[in-house]
Coordinates of C-alpha atoms in Angstrom, one line a residue:
X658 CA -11.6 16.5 -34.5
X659 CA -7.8 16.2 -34.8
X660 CA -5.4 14.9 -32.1
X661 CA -4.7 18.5 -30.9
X662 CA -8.5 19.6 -31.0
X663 CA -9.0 17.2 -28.7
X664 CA -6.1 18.2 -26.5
X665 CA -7.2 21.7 -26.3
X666 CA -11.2 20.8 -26.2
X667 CA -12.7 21.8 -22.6
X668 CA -13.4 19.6 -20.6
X669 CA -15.8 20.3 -17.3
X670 CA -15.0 18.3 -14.4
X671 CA -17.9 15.7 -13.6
X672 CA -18.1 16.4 -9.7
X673 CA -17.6 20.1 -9.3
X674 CA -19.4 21.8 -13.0
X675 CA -15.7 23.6 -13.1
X676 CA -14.0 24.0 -16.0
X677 CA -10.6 21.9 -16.0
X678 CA -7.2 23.4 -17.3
X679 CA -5.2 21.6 -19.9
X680 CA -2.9 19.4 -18.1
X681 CA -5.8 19.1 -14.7
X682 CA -7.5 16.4 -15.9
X683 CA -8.2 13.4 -13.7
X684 CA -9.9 10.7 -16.0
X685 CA -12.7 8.3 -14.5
X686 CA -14.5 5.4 -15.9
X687 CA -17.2 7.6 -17.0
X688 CA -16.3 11.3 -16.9
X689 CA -13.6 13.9 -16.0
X690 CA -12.7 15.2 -12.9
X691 CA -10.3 18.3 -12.4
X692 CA -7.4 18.0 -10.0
X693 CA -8.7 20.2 -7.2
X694 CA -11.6 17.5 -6.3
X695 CA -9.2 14.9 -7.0
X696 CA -6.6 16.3 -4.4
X697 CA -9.6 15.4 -1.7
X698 CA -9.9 11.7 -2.5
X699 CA -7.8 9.8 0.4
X700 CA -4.5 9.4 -0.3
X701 CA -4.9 5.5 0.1
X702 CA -7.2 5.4 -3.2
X703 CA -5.8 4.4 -6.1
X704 CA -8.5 3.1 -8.7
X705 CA -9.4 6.0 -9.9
X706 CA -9.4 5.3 -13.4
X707 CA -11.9 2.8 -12.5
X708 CA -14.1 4.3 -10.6
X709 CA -17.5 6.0 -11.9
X710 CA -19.0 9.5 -11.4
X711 CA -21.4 8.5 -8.8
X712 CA -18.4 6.2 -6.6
X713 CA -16.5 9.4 -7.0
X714 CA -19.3 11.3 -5.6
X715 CA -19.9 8.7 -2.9
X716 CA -16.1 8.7 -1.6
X717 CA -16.7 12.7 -1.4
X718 CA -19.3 12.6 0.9
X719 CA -17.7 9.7 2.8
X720 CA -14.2 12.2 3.4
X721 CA -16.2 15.5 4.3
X722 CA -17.8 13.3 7.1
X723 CA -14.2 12.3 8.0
X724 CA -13.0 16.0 8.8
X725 CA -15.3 15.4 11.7
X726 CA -13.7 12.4 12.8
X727 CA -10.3 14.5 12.4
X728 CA -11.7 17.2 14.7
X729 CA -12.5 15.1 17.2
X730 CA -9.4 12.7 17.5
X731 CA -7.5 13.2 20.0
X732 CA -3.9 11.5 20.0
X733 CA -2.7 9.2 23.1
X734 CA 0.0 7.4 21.2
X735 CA 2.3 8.4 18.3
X736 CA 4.8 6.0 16.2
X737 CA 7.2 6.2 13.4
X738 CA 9.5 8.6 12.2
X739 CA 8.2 10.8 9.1
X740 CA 5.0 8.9 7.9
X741 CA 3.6 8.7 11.5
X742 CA 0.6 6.3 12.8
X743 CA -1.2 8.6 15.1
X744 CA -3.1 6.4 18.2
X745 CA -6.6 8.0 19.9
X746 CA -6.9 4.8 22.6
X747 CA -10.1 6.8 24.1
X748 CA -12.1 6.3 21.2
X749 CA -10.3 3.3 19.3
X750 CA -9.1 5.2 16.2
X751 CA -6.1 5.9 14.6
X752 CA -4.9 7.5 11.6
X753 CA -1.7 7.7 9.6
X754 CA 0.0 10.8 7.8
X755 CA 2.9 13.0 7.6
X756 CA 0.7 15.8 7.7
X757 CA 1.0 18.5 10.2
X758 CA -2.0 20.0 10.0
X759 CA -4.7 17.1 10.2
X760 CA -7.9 19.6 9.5
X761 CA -6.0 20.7 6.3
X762 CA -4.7 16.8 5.0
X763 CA -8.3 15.3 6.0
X764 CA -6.5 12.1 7.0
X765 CA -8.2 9.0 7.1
X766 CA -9.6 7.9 10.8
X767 CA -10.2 4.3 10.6
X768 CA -11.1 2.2 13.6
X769 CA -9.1 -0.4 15.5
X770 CA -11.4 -2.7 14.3
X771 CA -10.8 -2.4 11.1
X772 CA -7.3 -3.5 10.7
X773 CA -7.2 -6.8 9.5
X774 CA -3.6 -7.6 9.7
X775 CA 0.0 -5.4 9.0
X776 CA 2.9 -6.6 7.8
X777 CA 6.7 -5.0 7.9
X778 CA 8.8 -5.7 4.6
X779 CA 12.4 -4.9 4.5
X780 CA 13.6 -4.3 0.9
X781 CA 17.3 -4.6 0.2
X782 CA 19.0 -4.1 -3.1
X783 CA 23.0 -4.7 -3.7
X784 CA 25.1 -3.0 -5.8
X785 CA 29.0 -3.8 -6.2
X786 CA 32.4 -1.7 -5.3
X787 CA 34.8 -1.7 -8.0
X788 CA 38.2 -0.4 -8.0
X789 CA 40.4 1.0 -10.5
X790 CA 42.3 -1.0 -12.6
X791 CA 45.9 -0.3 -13.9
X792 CA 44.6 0.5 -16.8
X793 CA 41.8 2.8 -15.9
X794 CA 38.8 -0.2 -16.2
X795 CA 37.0 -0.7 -13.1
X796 CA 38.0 -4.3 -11.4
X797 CA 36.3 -6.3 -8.7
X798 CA 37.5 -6.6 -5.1
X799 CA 39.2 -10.1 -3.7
X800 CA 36.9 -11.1 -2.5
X801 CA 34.0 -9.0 -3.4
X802 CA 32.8 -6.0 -1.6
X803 CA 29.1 -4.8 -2.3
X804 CA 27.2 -1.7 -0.8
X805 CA 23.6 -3.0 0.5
X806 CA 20.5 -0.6 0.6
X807 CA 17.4 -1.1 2.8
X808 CA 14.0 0.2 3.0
X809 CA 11.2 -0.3 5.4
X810 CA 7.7 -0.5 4.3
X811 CA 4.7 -0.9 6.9
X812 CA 1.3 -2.5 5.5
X813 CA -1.7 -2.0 7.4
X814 CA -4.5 -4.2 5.9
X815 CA -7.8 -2.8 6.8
X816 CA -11.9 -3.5 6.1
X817 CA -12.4 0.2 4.1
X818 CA -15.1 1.2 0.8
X819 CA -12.3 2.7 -1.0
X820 CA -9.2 1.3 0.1
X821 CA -7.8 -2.4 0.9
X822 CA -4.7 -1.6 2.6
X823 CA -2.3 1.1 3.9
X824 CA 1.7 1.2 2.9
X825 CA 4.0 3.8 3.4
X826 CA 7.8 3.7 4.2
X827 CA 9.4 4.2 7.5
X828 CA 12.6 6.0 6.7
X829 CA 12.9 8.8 4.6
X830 CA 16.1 8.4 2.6
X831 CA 17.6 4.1 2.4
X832 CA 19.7 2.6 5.1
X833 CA 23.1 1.8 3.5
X834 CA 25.7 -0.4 4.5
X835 CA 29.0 -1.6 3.3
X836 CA 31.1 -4.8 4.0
X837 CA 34.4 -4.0 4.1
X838 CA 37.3 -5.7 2.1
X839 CA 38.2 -8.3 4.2
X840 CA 35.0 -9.2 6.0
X841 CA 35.5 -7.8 9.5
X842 CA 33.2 -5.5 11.1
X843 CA 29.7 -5.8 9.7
X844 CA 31.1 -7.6 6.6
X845 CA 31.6 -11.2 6.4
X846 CA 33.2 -13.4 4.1
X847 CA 32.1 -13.7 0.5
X848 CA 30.0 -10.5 0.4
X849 CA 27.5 -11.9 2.7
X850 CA 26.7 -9.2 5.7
X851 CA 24.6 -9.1 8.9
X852 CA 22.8 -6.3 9.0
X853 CA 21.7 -6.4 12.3
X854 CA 24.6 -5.3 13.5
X855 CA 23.8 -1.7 11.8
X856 CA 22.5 1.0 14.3
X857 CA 20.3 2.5 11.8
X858 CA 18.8 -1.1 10.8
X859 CA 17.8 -2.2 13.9
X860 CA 16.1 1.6 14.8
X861 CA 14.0 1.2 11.5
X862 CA 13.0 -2.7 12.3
X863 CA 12.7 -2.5 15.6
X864 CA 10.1 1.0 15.1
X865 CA 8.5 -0.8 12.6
X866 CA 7.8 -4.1 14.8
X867 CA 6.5 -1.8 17.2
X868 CA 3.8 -0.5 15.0
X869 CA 3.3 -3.9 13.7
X870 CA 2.7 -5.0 17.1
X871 CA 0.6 -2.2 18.6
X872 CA -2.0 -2.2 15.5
X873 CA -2.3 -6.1 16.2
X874 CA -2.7 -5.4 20.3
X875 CA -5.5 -3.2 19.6
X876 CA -7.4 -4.9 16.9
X877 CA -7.2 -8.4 19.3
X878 CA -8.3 -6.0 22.4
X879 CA -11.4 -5.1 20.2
X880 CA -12.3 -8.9 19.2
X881 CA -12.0 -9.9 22.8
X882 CA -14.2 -6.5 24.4
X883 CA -16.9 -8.2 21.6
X884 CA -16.5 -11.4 22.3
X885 CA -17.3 -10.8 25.4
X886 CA -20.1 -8.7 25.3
X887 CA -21.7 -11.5 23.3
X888 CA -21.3 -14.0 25.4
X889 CA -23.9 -15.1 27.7
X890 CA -23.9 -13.6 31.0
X891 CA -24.1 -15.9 34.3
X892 CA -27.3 -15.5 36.7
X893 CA -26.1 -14.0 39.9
X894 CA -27.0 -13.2 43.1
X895 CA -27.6 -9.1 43.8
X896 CA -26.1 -8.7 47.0
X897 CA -28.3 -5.2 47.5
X898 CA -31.5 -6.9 46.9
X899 CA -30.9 -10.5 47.0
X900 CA -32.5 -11.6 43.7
X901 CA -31.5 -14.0 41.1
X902 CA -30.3 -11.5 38.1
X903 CA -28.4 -11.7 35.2
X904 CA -26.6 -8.5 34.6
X905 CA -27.6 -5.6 32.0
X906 CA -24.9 -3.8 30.0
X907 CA -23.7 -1.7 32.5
X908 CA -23.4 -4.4 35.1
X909 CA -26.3 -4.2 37.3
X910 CA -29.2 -5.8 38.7
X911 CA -32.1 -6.1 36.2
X912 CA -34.3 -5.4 39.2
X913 CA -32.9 -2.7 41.4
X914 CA -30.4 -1.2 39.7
X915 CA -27.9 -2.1 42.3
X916 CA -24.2 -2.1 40.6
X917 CA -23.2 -6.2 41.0
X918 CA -19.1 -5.0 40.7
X919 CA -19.2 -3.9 43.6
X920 CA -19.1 -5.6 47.1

């Protein structure tokens, strides 16, 4: 079979039986899938190429059991802009999308515990103002001038099957800023700039620190609530029945049930 027979040949998409169109094929390591059953792999995946039928197959089940998860979170605390990393304290989940509606987008809920770090990269690219020449050409400034561009990427790094980490960007079009000709204002000297001194810089850092830091508040909060409950508890003395007890989960006298928080 020529190059265009195979172009045109049907394919049937390994995971559904359905018949995929000519440009909705989604290749795997061992089979085809079609674009619809692709479209429900999380959004966080990206080895597709290298995954097999039956990993496919697994993932699958893995986000169907998430819309569950999605029903029942319930959001105490939202950050960022556009991308947005949804918060559900109560039950020490969170999620991040852009979505609106979460049953439709099947985000990922992952759990506090799972992050295993997140980091906040600022990206900045330069590009150089030129001026018009007498004769037309385009000449540089004295002493340079240069027009920076920044953009803000979180990282969540997280314990997942299917996915190692989480990156999206915080602003939705880049955060530009000029020095000036003679290096007043933001500008300084020689092209250098401080761009701290930008309103729209600091809002994107200072949002992005902020989810840096909350993610790492929560996964340390985790740690510590099992650290402690592993750690031996200390006999005590019930004060409702006067025995020698070492407290059960809930905090309470292993003989009378008696709570020992309280007086």
């Amino acid at each position: 079979m020529g190059f265009f027979g195979k172009l045109f040949e049907k394919k049937e998409c390994a995971i559904c039986g359905g018949e995929i169109g000519l440009l909705g094929n989604r290749k795997l390591e061992d089979g085809n899938m079609c674009k619809a059953c692709a479209s429900k792999l999380s959004p966080w995946f990206d080895d597709r190429r290298h995954s097999t039928v039956e990993q496919i197959q697994e993932q699958l089940e893995y986000r169907e059991a998430n819309k569950e998860k999605v029903a029942a979170f319930r959001t105490t605390r939202t950050l960022g802009e556009n991308t947005k990393v949804l918060l559900d304290e109560d039950a020490g989940n969170f999620m991040v999308t852009s979505a609106r509606n979460l049953a439709e987008a099947n985000p990922d809920v992952l759990a506090f515990a799972d992050v295993t770090g997140c980091d906040l990269d600022i990206d900045e690219s330069r590009t150089e103002i030129k001026r018009e020449g007498k004769d037309g050409e385009e000449v540089s400034y004295n002493p340079p001038r240069y027009q920076y561009s920044y953009d803000f990427y979180i990282k969540i790094h997280v314990r997942n099957p299917y996915f190692d980490d989480i990156r999206f960007k915080l602003n939705n079009r880049d955060v530009e800023i000029e020095n000036d000709k003679m290096g007043g204002g933001l500008g300084r000297m020689h092209g250098s700039l401080d761009p701290e001194r930008d309103v729209e810089y600091r809002r994107y850092k200072e949002m992005g620190q902020e989810i840096k830091d909350a993610l790492t508040q929560v996964r340390q909060q985790v740690r510590d609530e099992a650290a402690a409950a592993a750690a031996p508890k200390a006999a005590v003395t019930c004060p409702w029945c006067g025995a020698t007890t070492t407290p059960d989960s809930s905090g309470c006298c292993e003989y009378c049930g008696g709570s020992l928080n309280e007086s």
